[in-house]
Structures are given as structure tokens and as C-alpha cells.
mmCIF file with all atom_site columns, C-alpha atoms in Angstrom:
data_model
loop_
_atom_site.group_PDB
_atom_site.id
_atom_site.type_symbol
_atom_site.label_atom_id
_atom_site.label_alt_id
_atom_site.label_comp_id
_atom_site.label_asym_id
_atom_site.label_entity_id
_atom_site.label_seq_id
_atom_site.pdbx_PDB_ins_code
_atom_site.Cartn_x
_atom_site.Cartn_y
_atom_site.Cartn_z
_atom_site.occupancy
_atom_site.B_iso_or_equiv
_atom_site.pdbx_formal_charge
_atom_site.auth_seq_id
_atom_site.auth_comp_id
_atom_site.auth_asym_id
_atom_site.auth_atom_id
_atom_site.pdbx_PDB_model_num
ATOM 1   C CA . MET A 1 1   ? 0.155  0.097  0.337  1.00 45.00 ? 1   MET A CA 1
ATOM 2   C CA . THR A 1 2   ? 1.253  3.340  -1.078 1.00 49.00 ? 2   THR A CA 1
ATOM 3   C CA . GLU A 1 3   ? 1.767  6.454  1.406  1.00 48.00 ? 3   GLU A CA 1
ATOM 4   C CA . PRO A 1 4   ? -0.836 9.676  0.497  1.00 50.00 ? 4   PRO A CA 1
ATOM 5   C CA . PRO A 1 5   ? 1.344  11.786 -1.165 1.00 49.00 ? 5   PRO A CA 1
ATOM 6   C CA . GLY A 1 6   ? 1.325  14.377 1.393  1.00 46.00 ? 6   GLY A CA 1
ATOM 7   C CA . ARG A 1 7   ? 3.286  12.299 3.407  1.00 45.00 ? 7   ARG A CA 1
ATOM 8   C CA . GLN A 1 8   ? 5.572  10.064 1.664  1.00 46.00 ? 8   GLN A CA 1
ATOM 9   C CA . GLY A 1 9   ? 8.955  10.525 2.064  1.00 45.00 ? 9   GLY A CA 1
ATOM 10  C CA . SER A 1 10  ? 8.029  13.106 5.011  1.00 43.00 ? 10  SER A CA 1
ATOM 11  C CA . SER A 1 11  ? 10.932 13.133 7.895  1.00 41.00 ? 11  SER A CA 1
ATOM 12  C CA . GLU A 1 12  ? 8.661  16.202 9.668  1.00 41.00 ? 12  GLU A CA 1
ATOM 13  C CA . GLN A 1 13  ? 7.570  15.669 13.619 1.00 39.00 ? 13  GLN A CA 1
ATOM 14  C CA . PRO A 1 14  ? 4.399  16.539 14.433 1.00 39.00 ? 14  PRO A CA 1
ATOM 15  C CA . LEU A 1 15  ? 3.981  19.649 16.034 1.00 33.00 ? 15  LEU A CA 1
ATOM 16  C CA . SER A 1 16  ? 3.118  19.934 19.830 1.00 32.00 ? 16  SER A CA 1
ATOM 17  C CA . VAL A 1 17  ? -0.371 21.730 21.031 1.00 31.00 ? 17  VAL A CA 1
ATOM 18  C CA . ASN A 1 18  ? 1.941  23.965 23.300 1.00 34.00 ? 18  ASN A CA 1
ATOM 19  C CA . GLY A 1 19  ? 4.008  25.163 20.351 1.00 35.00 ? 19  GLY A CA 1
ATOM 20  C CA . PRO A 1 20  ? 7.711  24.669 20.226 1.00 34.00 ? 20  PRO A CA 1
ATOM 21  C CA . SER A 1 21  ? 9.609  24.371 23.143 1.00 33.00 ? 21  SER A CA 1
ATOM 22  C CA . SER A 1 22  ? 10.739 27.783 25.048 1.00 43.00 ? 22  SER A CA 1
ATOM 23  C CA . LYS A 1 23  ? 13.806 25.574 27.120 1.00 47.00 ? 23  LYS A CA 1
ATOM 24  C CA . GLY A 1 24  ? 16.810 27.624 28.176 1.00 51.00 ? 24  GLY A CA 1
ATOM 25  C CA . THR A 1 25  ? 18.924 28.711 30.521 1.00 65.00 ? 25  THR A CA 1
ATOM 26  C CA . LEU A 1 26  ? 18.221 32.083 32.897 1.00 71.00 ? 26  LEU A CA 1
ATOM 27  C CA . ASP A 1 27  ? 20.224 35.139 32.304 1.00 79.00 ? 27  ASP A CA 1
ATOM 28  C CA . VAL A 1 28  ? 21.737 35.466 36.152 1.00 85.00 ? 28  VAL A CA 1
ATOM 29  C CA . GLY A 1 29  ? 22.882 38.847 35.352 1.00 84.00 ? 29  GLY A CA 1
ATOM 30  C CA . VAL A 1 30  ? 19.564 40.386 34.421 1.00 88.00 ? 30  VAL A CA 1
ATOM 31  C CA . VAL A 1 31  ? 17.768 38.512 36.976 1.00 89.00 ? 31  VAL A CA 1
ATOM 32  C CA . THR A 1 32  ? 20.066 40.232 39.300 1.00 90.00 ? 32  THR A CA 1
ATOM 33  C CA . LEU A 1 33  ? 19.886 43.421 38.140 1.00 91.00 ? 33  LEU A CA 1
ATOM 34  C CA . LEU A 1 34  ? 16.367 43.196 38.298 1.00 92.00 ? 34  LEU A CA 1
ATOM 35  C CA . GLY A 1 35  ? 16.432 42.318 42.086 1.00 93.00 ? 35  GLY A CA 1
ATOM 36  C CA . ILE A 1 36  ? 18.556 45.166 42.785 1.00 92.00 ? 36  ILE A CA 1
ATOM 37  C CA . GLN A 1 37  ? 16.253 47.401 40.732 1.00 92.00 ? 37  GLN A CA 1
ATOM 38  C CA . GLN A 1 38  ? 12.918 46.288 42.649 1.00 94.00 ? 38  GLN A CA 1
ATOM 39  C CA . PHE A 1 39  ? 14.743 46.301 46.068 1.00 95.00 ? 39  PHE A CA 1
ATOM 40  C CA . GLY A 1 40  ? 15.825 50.044 45.771 1.00 94.00 ? 40  GLY A CA 1
ATOM 41  C CA . THR A 1 41  ? 12.660 51.299 43.853 1.00 94.00 ? 41  THR A CA 1
ATOM 42  C CA . ASN A 1 42  ? 10.201 49.795 46.647 1.00 95.00 ? 42  ASN A CA 1
ATOM 43  C CA . MET A 1 43  ? 12.743 51.111 49.606 1.00 95.00 ? 43  MET A CA 1
ATOM 44  C CA . LEU A 1 44  ? 11.933 54.625 48.390 1.00 94.00 ? 44  LEU A CA 1
ATOM 45  C CA . VAL A 1 45  ? 8.582  54.223 48.025 1.00 93.00 ? 45  VAL A CA 1
ATOM 46  C CA . SER A 1 46  ? 8.071  52.374 51.724 1.00 93.00 ? 46  SER A CA 1
ATOM 47  C CA . PHE A 1 47  ? 10.434 54.702 54.152 1.00 94.00 ? 47  PHE A CA 1
ATOM 48  C CA . PRO A 1 48  ? 9.778  58.387 53.644 1.00 93.00 ? 48  PRO A CA 1
ATOM 49  C CA . GLY A 1 49  ? 6.554  56.672 55.782 1.00 91.00 ? 49  GLY A CA 1
ATOM 50  C CA . VAL A 1 50  ? 8.980  56.770 58.967 1.00 93.00 ? 50  VAL A CA 1
ATOM 51  C CA . PHE A 1 51  ? 9.624  60.332 59.169 1.00 94.00 ? 51  PHE A CA 1
ATOM 52  C CA . LEU A 1 52  ? 8.397  62.694 56.128 1.00 93.00 ? 52  LEU A CA 1
ATOM 53  C CA . PRO A 1 53  ? 5.054  63.490 58.056 1.00 93.00 ? 53  PRO A CA 1
ATOM 54  C CA . GLN A 1 54  ? 7.074  65.041 60.701 1.00 92.00 ? 54  GLN A CA 1
ATOM 55  C CA . GLU A 1 55  ? 9.262  66.812 58.276 1.00 92.00 ? 55  GLU A CA 1
ATOM 56  C CA . LEU A 1 56  ? 6.385  68.125 56.812 1.00 93.00 ? 56  LEU A CA 1
ATOM 57  C CA . GLU A 1 57  ? 5.124  69.408 59.947 1.00 92.00 ? 57  GLU A CA 1
ATOM 58  C CA . ARG A 1 58  ? 8.035  71.352 60.811 1.00 91.00 ? 58  ARG A CA 1
ATOM 59  C CA . MET A 1 59  ? 7.693  73.058 57.495 1.00 91.00 ? 59  MET A CA 1
ATOM 60  C CA . GLY A 1 60  ? 4.136  74.019 58.280 1.00 91.00 ? 60  GLY A CA 1
ATOM 61  C CA . PHE A 1 61  ? 2.130  72.096 56.351 1.00 91.00 ? 61  PHE A CA 1
ATOM 62  C CA . LYS A 1 62  ? -1.000 69.755 57.515 1.00 86.00 ? 62  LYS A CA 1
ATOM 63  C CA . SER A 1 63  ? -1.194 65.955 56.981 1.00 81.00 ? 63  SER A CA 1
ATOM 64  C CA . GLY A 1 64  ? -3.503 66.077 53.949 1.00 88.00 ? 64  GLY A CA 1
ATOM 65  C CA . VAL A 1 65  ? -0.503 67.981 52.315 1.00 92.00 ? 65  VAL A CA 1
ATOM 66  C CA . THR A 1 66  ? 1.476  64.196 53.165 1.00 91.00 ? 66  THR A CA 1
ATOM 67  C CA . GLY A 1 67  ? -1.169 62.262 51.567 1.00 92.00 ? 67  GLY A CA 1
ATOM 68  C CA . LEU A 1 68  ? -0.990 64.368 48.421 1.00 94.00 ? 68  LEU A CA 1
ATOM 69  C CA . LEU A 1 69  ? 3.196  63.702 48.460 1.00 94.00 ? 69  LEU A CA 1
ATOM 70  C CA . PHE A 1 70  ? 2.824  60.236 49.003 1.00 92.00 ? 70  PHE A CA 1
ATOM 71  C CA . ALA A 1 71  ? -0.315 59.637 46.866 1.00 94.00 ? 71  ALA A CA 1
ATOM 72  C CA . CYS A 1 72  ? 1.573  61.254 43.359 1.00 95.00 ? 72  CYS A CA 1
ATOM 73  C CA . PHE A 1 73  ? 4.167  58.295 43.248 1.00 95.00 ? 73  PHE A CA 1
ATOM 74  C CA . PRO A 1 74  ? 1.198  55.759 42.560 1.00 93.00 ? 74  PRO A CA 1
ATOM 75  C CA . VAL A 1 75  ? -1.253 57.939 40.530 1.00 95.00 ? 75  VAL A CA 1
ATOM 76  C CA . ALA A 1 76  ? 2.359  58.809 38.312 1.00 96.00 ? 76  ALA A CA 1
ATOM 77  C CA . VAL A 1 77  ? 3.098  54.982 38.052 1.00 94.00 ? 77  VAL A CA 1
ATOM 78  C CA . PHE A 1 78  ? -0.635 54.077 37.085 1.00 95.00 ? 78  PHE A CA 1
ATOM 79  C CA . ILE A 1 79  ? -0.746 57.024 34.302 1.00 95.00 ? 79  ILE A CA 1
ATOM 80  C CA . SER A 1 80  ? 2.891  56.498 32.765 1.00 94.00 ? 80  SER A CA 1
ATOM 81  C CA . SER A 1 81  ? 2.732  52.480 32.884 1.00 91.00 ? 81  SER A CA 1
ATOM 82  C CA . PRO A 1 82  ? 0.152  52.110 29.610 1.00 90.00 ? 82  PRO A CA 1
ATOM 83  C CA . LEU A 1 83  ? 2.467  54.766 27.846 1.00 90.00 ? 83  LEU A CA 1
ATOM 84  C CA . TRP A 1 84  ? 5.594  52.955 28.513 1.00 89.00 ? 84  TRP A CA 1
ATOM 85  C CA . ALA A 1 85  ? 4.245  49.525 27.534 1.00 85.00 ? 85  ALA A CA 1
ATOM 86  C CA . LEU A 1 86  ? 3.247  51.433 24.410 1.00 88.00 ? 86  LEU A CA 1
ATOM 87  C CA . LEU A 1 87  ? 6.280  53.274 23.620 1.00 86.00 ? 87  LEU A CA 1
ATOM 88  C CA . SER A 1 88  ? 8.414  50.070 23.948 1.00 82.00 ? 88  SER A CA 1
ATOM 89  C CA . ARG A 1 89  ? 7.232  48.835 21.059 1.00 85.00 ? 89  ARG A CA 1
ATOM 90  C CA . LYS A 1 90  ? 8.372  51.696 18.780 1.00 86.00 ? 90  LYS A CA 1
ATOM 91  C CA . VAL A 1 91  ? 11.747 52.007 20.872 1.00 84.00 ? 91  VAL A CA 1
ATOM 92  C CA . ASP A 1 92  ? 14.633 50.106 21.783 1.00 85.00 ? 92  ASP A CA 1
ATOM 93  C CA . LYS A 1 93  ? 13.709 48.911 25.397 1.00 84.00 ? 93  LYS A CA 1
ATOM 94  C CA . ARG A 1 94  ? 17.364 49.693 26.718 1.00 86.00 ? 94  ARG A CA 1
ATOM 95  C CA . SER A 1 95  ? 17.307 52.863 25.749 1.00 87.00 ? 95  SER A CA 1
ATOM 96  C CA . ILE A 1 96  ? 14.451 54.325 28.037 1.00 90.00 ? 96  ILE A CA 1
ATOM 97  C CA . LEU A 1 97  ? 15.894 51.578 30.169 1.00 91.00 ? 97  LEU A CA 1
ATOM 98  C CA . TYR A 1 98  ? 18.839 53.279 30.749 1.00 92.00 ? 98  TYR A CA 1
ATOM 99  C CA . ALA A 1 99  ? 17.005 57.032 30.603 1.00 93.00 ? 99  ALA A CA 1
ATOM 100 C CA . ALA A 1 100 ? 14.741 55.769 33.461 1.00 94.00 ? 100 ALA A CA 1
ATOM 101 C CA . ILE A 1 101 ? 16.853 54.230 36.059 1.00 94.00 ? 101 ILE A CA 1
ATOM 102 C CA . ALA A 1 102 ? 19.373 57.531 35.902 1.00 95.00 ? 102 ALA A CA 1
ATOM 103 C CA . LEU A 1 103 ? 16.149 59.542 36.217 1.00 96.00 ? 103 LEU A CA 1
ATOM 104 C CA . GLU A 1 104 ? 14.565 57.432 39.595 1.00 95.00 ? 104 GLU A CA 1
ATOM 105 C CA . GLY A 1 105 ? 18.074 57.833 40.607 1.00 95.00 ? 105 GLY A CA 1
ATOM 106 C CA . LEU A 1 106 ? 18.094 61.242 40.242 1.00 96.00 ? 106 LEU A CA 1
ATOM 107 C CA . SER A 1 107 ? 14.473 62.021 41.355 1.00 96.00 ? 107 SER A CA 1
ATOM 108 C CA . ALA A 1 108 ? 15.529 60.383 44.343 1.00 96.00 ? 108 ALA A CA 1
ATOM 109 C CA . LEU A 1 109 ? 18.652 63.233 45.133 1.00 95.00 ? 109 LEU A CA 1
ATOM 110 C CA . LEU A 1 110 ? 16.376 66.120 44.208 1.00 95.00 ? 110 LEU A CA 1
ATOM 111 C CA . PHE A 1 111 ? 13.635 65.012 46.733 1.00 96.00 ? 111 PHE A CA 1
ATOM 112 C CA . GLY A 1 112 ? 16.392 64.031 49.611 1.00 94.00 ? 112 GLY A CA 1
ATOM 113 C CA . LEU A 1 113 ? 18.173 67.327 48.846 1.00 95.00 ? 113 LEU A CA 1
ATOM 114 C CA . ALA A 1 114 ? 15.437 69.877 48.540 1.00 93.00 ? 114 ALA A CA 1
ATOM 115 C CA . HIS A 1 115 ? 15.584 71.656 51.524 1.00 88.00 ? 115 HIS A CA 1
ATOM 116 C CA . VAL A 1 116 ? 18.943 72.415 50.568 1.00 90.00 ? 116 VAL A CA 1
ATOM 117 C CA . MET A 1 117 ? 17.870 73.614 47.121 1.00 92.00 ? 117 MET A CA 1
ATOM 118 C CA . ALA A 1 118 ? 15.181 75.739 48.181 1.00 89.00 ? 118 ALA A CA 1
ATOM 119 C CA . GLU A 1 119 ? 15.021 77.835 50.630 1.00 88.00 ? 119 GLU A CA 1
ATOM 120 C CA . ASP A 1 120 ? 11.115 79.044 50.939 1.00 93.00 ? 120 ASP A CA 1
ATOM 121 C CA . ARG A 1 121 ? 8.978  76.276 52.145 1.00 93.00 ? 121 ARG A CA 1
ATOM 122 C CA . HIS A 1 122 ? 6.916  76.020 49.159 1.00 94.00 ? 122 HIS A CA 1
ATOM 123 C CA . ASP A 1 123 ? 9.248  76.143 46.723 1.00 95.00 ? 123 ASP A CA 1
ATOM 124 C CA . ARG A 1 124 ? 10.742 73.144 48.490 1.00 94.00 ? 124 ARG A CA 1
ATOM 125 C CA . LEU A 1 125 ? 7.315  71.361 48.596 1.00 95.00 ? 125 LEU A CA 1
ATOM 126 C CA . ALA A 1 126 ? 7.188  72.208 44.786 1.00 96.00 ? 126 ALA A CA 1
ATOM 127 C CA . LEU A 1 127 ? 10.363 70.756 44.189 1.00 96.00 ? 127 LEU A CA 1
ATOM 128 C CA . MET A 1 128 ? 9.127  67.494 46.394 1.00 96.00 ? 128 MET A CA 1
ATOM 129 C CA . PHE A 1 129 ? 5.647  67.111 44.335 1.00 97.00 ? 129 PHE A CA 1
ATOM 130 C CA . VAL A 1 130 ? 8.105  67.363 41.023 1.00 97.00 ? 130 VAL A CA 1
ATOM 131 C CA . SER A 1 131 ? 10.879 64.917 41.977 1.00 96.00 ? 131 SER A CA 1
ATOM 132 C CA . ARG A 1 132 ? 8.568  62.498 43.406 1.00 96.00 ? 132 ARG A CA 1
ATOM 133 C CA . THR A 1 133 ? 6.099  62.512 40.587 1.00 97.00 ? 133 THR A CA 1
ATOM 134 C CA . LEU A 1 134 ? 9.233  61.755 37.855 1.00 96.00 ? 134 LEU A CA 1
ATOM 135 C CA . GLN A 1 135 ? 10.217 59.130 40.548 1.00 96.00 ? 135 GLN A CA 1
ATOM 136 C CA . GLY A 1 136 ? 7.194  56.984 39.920 1.00 95.00 ? 136 GLY A CA 1
ATOM 137 C CA . VAL A 1 137 ? 7.021  57.851 36.414 1.00 96.00 ? 137 VAL A CA 1
ATOM 138 C CA . ALA A 1 138 ? 10.858 56.534 36.028 1.00 96.00 ? 138 ALA A CA 1
ATOM 139 C CA . ALA A 1 139 ? 10.296 53.411 38.376 1.00 95.00 ? 139 ALA A CA 1
ATOM 140 C CA . SER A 1 140 ? 6.945  52.253 36.159 1.00 94.00 ? 140 SER A CA 1
ATOM 141 C CA . ALA A 1 141 ? 9.558  52.592 33.080 1.00 94.00 ? 141 ALA A CA 1
ATOM 142 C CA . SER A 1 142 ? 12.468 51.019 34.916 1.00 93.00 ? 142 SER A CA 1
ATOM 143 C CA . SER A 1 143 ? 10.091 48.198 36.362 1.00 91.00 ? 143 SER A CA 1
ATOM 144 C CA . SER A 1 144 ? 8.370  46.661 33.970 1.00 90.00 ? 144 SER A CA 1
ATOM 145 C CA . LEU A 1 145 ? 11.026 46.882 31.454 1.00 91.00 ? 145 LEU A CA 1
ATOM 146 C CA . LEU A 1 146 ? 13.493 45.383 33.173 1.00 91.00 ? 146 LEU A CA 1
ATOM 147 C CA . LEU A 1 147 ? 10.784 42.726 33.984 1.00 90.00 ? 147 LEU A CA 1
ATOM 148 C CA . ALA A 1 148 ? 9.808  42.314 29.975 1.00 88.00 ? 148 ALA A CA 1
ATOM 149 C CA . ILE A 1 149 ? 14.398 41.625 29.133 1.00 89.00 ? 149 ILE A CA 1
ATOM 150 C CA . ALA A 1 150 ? 14.257 39.053 32.212 1.00 89.00 ? 150 ALA A CA 1
ATOM 151 C CA . LEU A 1 151 ? 11.185 37.288 31.041 1.00 88.00 ? 151 LEU A CA 1
ATOM 152 C CA . GLU A 1 152 ? 12.239 37.608 26.909 1.00 86.00 ? 152 GLU A CA 1
ATOM 153 C CA . ARG A 1 153 ? 16.009 36.153 28.135 1.00 82.00 ? 153 ARG A CA 1
ATOM 154 C CA . SER A 1 154 ? 14.507 33.186 31.027 1.00 80.00 ? 154 SER A CA 1
ATOM 155 C CA . GLY A 1 155 ? 14.094 30.687 28.586 1.00 77.00 ? 155 GLY A CA 1
ATOM 156 C CA . ASP A 1 156 ? 11.414 28.479 30.509 1.00 81.00 ? 156 ASP A CA 1
ATOM 157 C CA . ARG A 1 157 ? 12.166 30.154 33.594 1.00 83.00 ? 157 ARG A CA 1
ATOM 158 C CA . GLU A 1 158 ? 9.701  32.567 33.719 1.00 86.00 ? 158 GLU A CA 1
ATOM 159 C CA . ALA A 1 159 ? 8.413  31.485 37.302 1.00 89.00 ? 159 ALA A CA 1
ATOM 160 C CA . THR A 1 160 ? 11.805 32.126 38.530 1.00 89.00 ? 160 THR A CA 1
ATOM 161 C CA . VAL A 1 161 ? 12.153 35.720 37.314 1.00 91.00 ? 161 VAL A CA 1
ATOM 162 C CA . SER A 1 162 ? 8.786  36.520 38.499 1.00 90.00 ? 162 SER A CA 1
ATOM 163 C CA . SER A 1 163 ? 9.583  35.103 42.102 1.00 92.00 ? 163 SER A CA 1
ATOM 164 C CA . VAL A 1 164 ? 12.627 36.911 42.329 1.00 92.00 ? 164 VAL A CA 1
ATOM 165 C CA . SER A 1 165 ? 10.923 40.224 41.288 1.00 93.00 ? 165 SER A CA 1
ATOM 166 C CA . THR A 1 166 ? 8.128  39.588 44.009 1.00 94.00 ? 166 THR A CA 1
ATOM 167 C CA . THR A 1 167 ? 10.770 38.502 46.692 1.00 95.00 ? 167 THR A CA 1
ATOM 168 C CA . PHE A 1 168 ? 13.327 41.842 46.190 1.00 95.00 ? 168 PHE A CA 1
ATOM 169 C CA . MET A 1 169 ? 10.100 44.122 45.751 1.00 95.00 ? 169 MET A CA 1
ATOM 170 C CA . SER A 1 170 ? 8.719  43.019 49.253 1.00 96.00 ? 170 SER A CA 1
ATOM 171 C CA . LEU A 1 171 ? 12.412 43.311 50.667 1.00 96.00 ? 171 LEU A CA 1
ATOM 172 C CA . GLY A 1 172 ? 12.157 46.598 49.817 1.00 95.00 ? 172 GLY A CA 1
ATOM 173 C CA . PHE A 1 173 ? 8.886  47.122 51.674 1.00 94.00 ? 173 PHE A CA 1
ATOM 174 C CA . ILE A 1 174 ? 10.006 44.986 54.574 1.00 95.00 ? 174 ILE A CA 1
ATOM 175 C CA . LEU A 1 175 ? 13.442 46.737 55.359 1.00 95.00 ? 175 LEU A CA 1
ATOM 176 C CA . GLY A 1 176 ? 12.771 50.043 53.513 1.00 94.00 ? 176 GLY A CA 1
ATOM 177 C CA . PRO A 1 177 ? 11.079 51.683 56.767 1.00 95.00 ? 177 PRO A CA 1
ATOM 178 C CA . PHE A 1 178 ? 14.292 50.247 59.256 1.00 95.00 ? 178 PHE A CA 1
ATOM 179 C CA . LEU A 1 179 ? 17.317 51.142 56.791 1.00 95.00 ? 179 LEU A CA 1
ATOM 180 C CA . GLY A 1 180 ? 15.681 54.273 56.116 1.00 95.00 ? 180 GLY A CA 1
ATOM 181 C CA . GLY A 1 181 ? 14.831 55.445 59.533 1.00 94.00 ? 181 GLY A CA 1
ATOM 182 C CA . ALA A 1 182 ? 18.644 54.386 61.157 1.00 96.00 ? 182 ALA A CA 1
ATOM 183 C CA . LEU A 1 183 ? 19.711 56.617 57.661 1.00 95.00 ? 183 LEU A CA 1
ATOM 184 C CA . TYR A 1 184 ? 17.352 59.044 58.860 1.00 95.00 ? 184 TYR A CA 1
ATOM 185 C CA . ALA A 1 185 ? 18.647 59.064 62.205 1.00 95.00 ? 185 ALA A CA 1
ATOM 186 C CA . TRP A 1 186 ? 21.912 58.923 61.276 1.00 95.00 ? 186 TRP A CA 1
ATOM 187 C CA . GLY A 1 187 ? 22.477 61.550 59.031 1.00 93.00 ? 187 GLY A CA 1
ATOM 188 C CA . GLY A 1 188 ? 18.952 63.285 58.766 1.00 93.00 ? 188 GLY A CA 1
ATOM 189 C CA . PHE A 1 189 ? 16.726 64.029 56.171 1.00 94.00 ? 189 PHE A CA 1
ATOM 190 C CA . ALA A 1 190 ? 19.071 63.448 53.225 1.00 95.00 ? 190 ALA A CA 1
ATOM 191 C CA . LEU A 1 191 ? 20.761 61.180 53.493 1.00 96.00 ? 191 LEU A CA 1
ATOM 192 C CA . PRO A 1 192 ? 18.125 57.933 52.868 1.00 96.00 ? 192 PRO A CA 1
ATOM 193 C CA . PHE A 1 193 ? 17.591 59.485 49.672 1.00 96.00 ? 193 PHE A CA 1
ATOM 194 C CA . VAL A 1 194 ? 20.989 59.883 48.304 1.00 95.00 ? 194 VAL A CA 1
ATOM 195 C CA . THR A 1 195 ? 22.019 56.554 49.452 1.00 95.00 ? 195 THR A CA 1
ATOM 196 C CA . VAL A 1 196 ? 19.206 54.727 47.907 1.00 95.00 ? 196 VAL A CA 1
ATOM 197 C CA . GLY A 1 197 ? 19.031 56.786 45.045 1.00 94.00 ? 197 GLY A CA 1
ATOM 198 C CA . ALA A 1 198 ? 23.032 57.119 44.367 1.00 93.00 ? 198 ALA A CA 1
ATOM 199 C CA . GLY A 1 199 ? 22.416 52.739 44.636 1.00 91.00 ? 199 GLY A CA 1
ATOM 200 C CA . VAL A 1 200 ? 19.594 52.979 42.001 1.00 92.00 ? 200 VAL A CA 1
ATOM 201 C CA . MET A 1 201 ? 21.785 54.917 39.762 1.00 90.00 ? 201 MET A CA 1
ATOM 202 C CA . LEU A 1 202 ? 24.856 52.233 40.233 1.00 88.00 ? 202 LEU A CA 1
ATOM 203 C CA . VAL A 1 203 ? 22.201 50.131 38.097 1.00 88.00 ? 203 VAL A CA 1
ATOM 204 C CA . VAL A 1 204 ? 22.779 51.774 35.221 1.00 87.00 ? 204 VAL A CA 1
ATOM 205 C CA . PHE A 1 205 ? 26.792 51.738 34.724 1.00 88.00 ? 205 PHE A CA 1
ATOM 206 C CA . LEU A 1 206 ? 26.132 47.329 35.528 1.00 86.00 ? 206 LEU A CA 1
ATOM 207 C CA . LEU A 1 207 ? 23.659 47.500 32.703 1.00 86.00 ? 207 LEU A CA 1
ATOM 208 C CA . PRO A 1 208 ? 25.640 47.273 29.710 1.00 85.00 ? 208 PRO A CA 1
ATOM 209 C CA . CYS A 1 209 ? 27.665 44.432 31.390 1.00 80.00 ? 209 CYS A CA 1
ATOM 210 C CA . ALA A 1 210 ? 23.876 42.377 31.565 1.00 74.00 ? 210 ALA A CA 1
ATOM 211 C CA . VAL A 1 211 ? 22.106 43.990 28.760 1.00 76.00 ? 211 VAL A CA 1
ATOM 212 C CA . GLY A 1 212 ? 23.891 45.515 26.731 1.00 67.00 ? 212 GLY A CA 1
#
């Protein structure tokens, strides 16, 4: 009996219903930077709650101002995240990532040094609002794009990448108040922001080794 024409002499293997295999090795360098970035970003989110309310009270502002200052970060993330997703389809992710991490660190430095850069309390508060908002915009880009790059290079280890991201995000929230409060007690208002902001900016210099 002869084989049907479509199958005669065929050496093709049947395709899996789940698509081609995606097995690969985990890019440890990118995942490590993702952990550092998530840790630093979420420290910057969590530790101001320890001492920022009393600092604003010393400046003569009521508690409602504190709430608005805290809220501008997540509002900036909420608004800008979809825009970064659209932009990353047209512009190389790495180019955006470099700029976003640098801006995130610089915004933290500006926030911490606001009392030095502006003498008038209203000017100081305005600088805090601007820098905190920019920090949220930059954090949304750096977190989402670095996670996307890590997932692209993870082969079949997406769950590992996601767990690393979540773990270091949680560590930033957990340790942020403790470490930020200790730095504040030791060196004043600026030191926590300068220290963590400089640490976040350090990732920019490590990116070429991992991302290219």
C-alpha cells in the first residue's frame, strides 16, 4: 500500500499543541539587576513614611499635604505604565531603561536635597512634588521594562524571574522603613534618599554588562 502523497518521504516531526519548546538558560545578570532595582525602588516607596510626615509638619504643612505627596508616586505609575508599554514597541527597550533608571535615581537625590536647594518652604514642597512624580514615572518604566527583558531571556524559567522580582519587591517594603529610619537618625533627611538614589543609579553602570 502506498502512502498518501502528502506524507510520502516526509521526515517532519509533529508539532506540539503547546508550540515549540522554549527551554533555555536563565540570564543571571539581568535577573540580579532586576532584584536590585526592585529592592531600591520599593525602599524609596516605603521608608519616607517613617519620617516624612514630621518633616512636613516642621515645614508648617498639614497632614493632607503628606497624603498628596505620598499619592503622587502611585498616580504617576498608574498613568505612565500604559504609555511605556506603547512606547517600548516603537523604541528599543534598553534605551528607555537606561534613561528611566538614571531619572529614578536622580529624582530621589532631588527629593532628599530639596531642603538644601530651596529656602522657601513652598518652593521646597513644589520640588518634592515634582521629584516624587518623576520618580514614579521613571520607576514604572524601569520596573516593567527590566522585568520584560528578564522574561524574554529566561527561556522556560519565567516563574523564577517573577518570584525574584516579587521577593526583592517585598524586601524593599519590609526593610525600607528600618534602613531608611536608621539612615535618617544617623544623617538627617537627605541621607536615606541620597544613599538609595545613588544605589539605584549604580544599576545604570551595571546594565551594559547584563543587557548590552
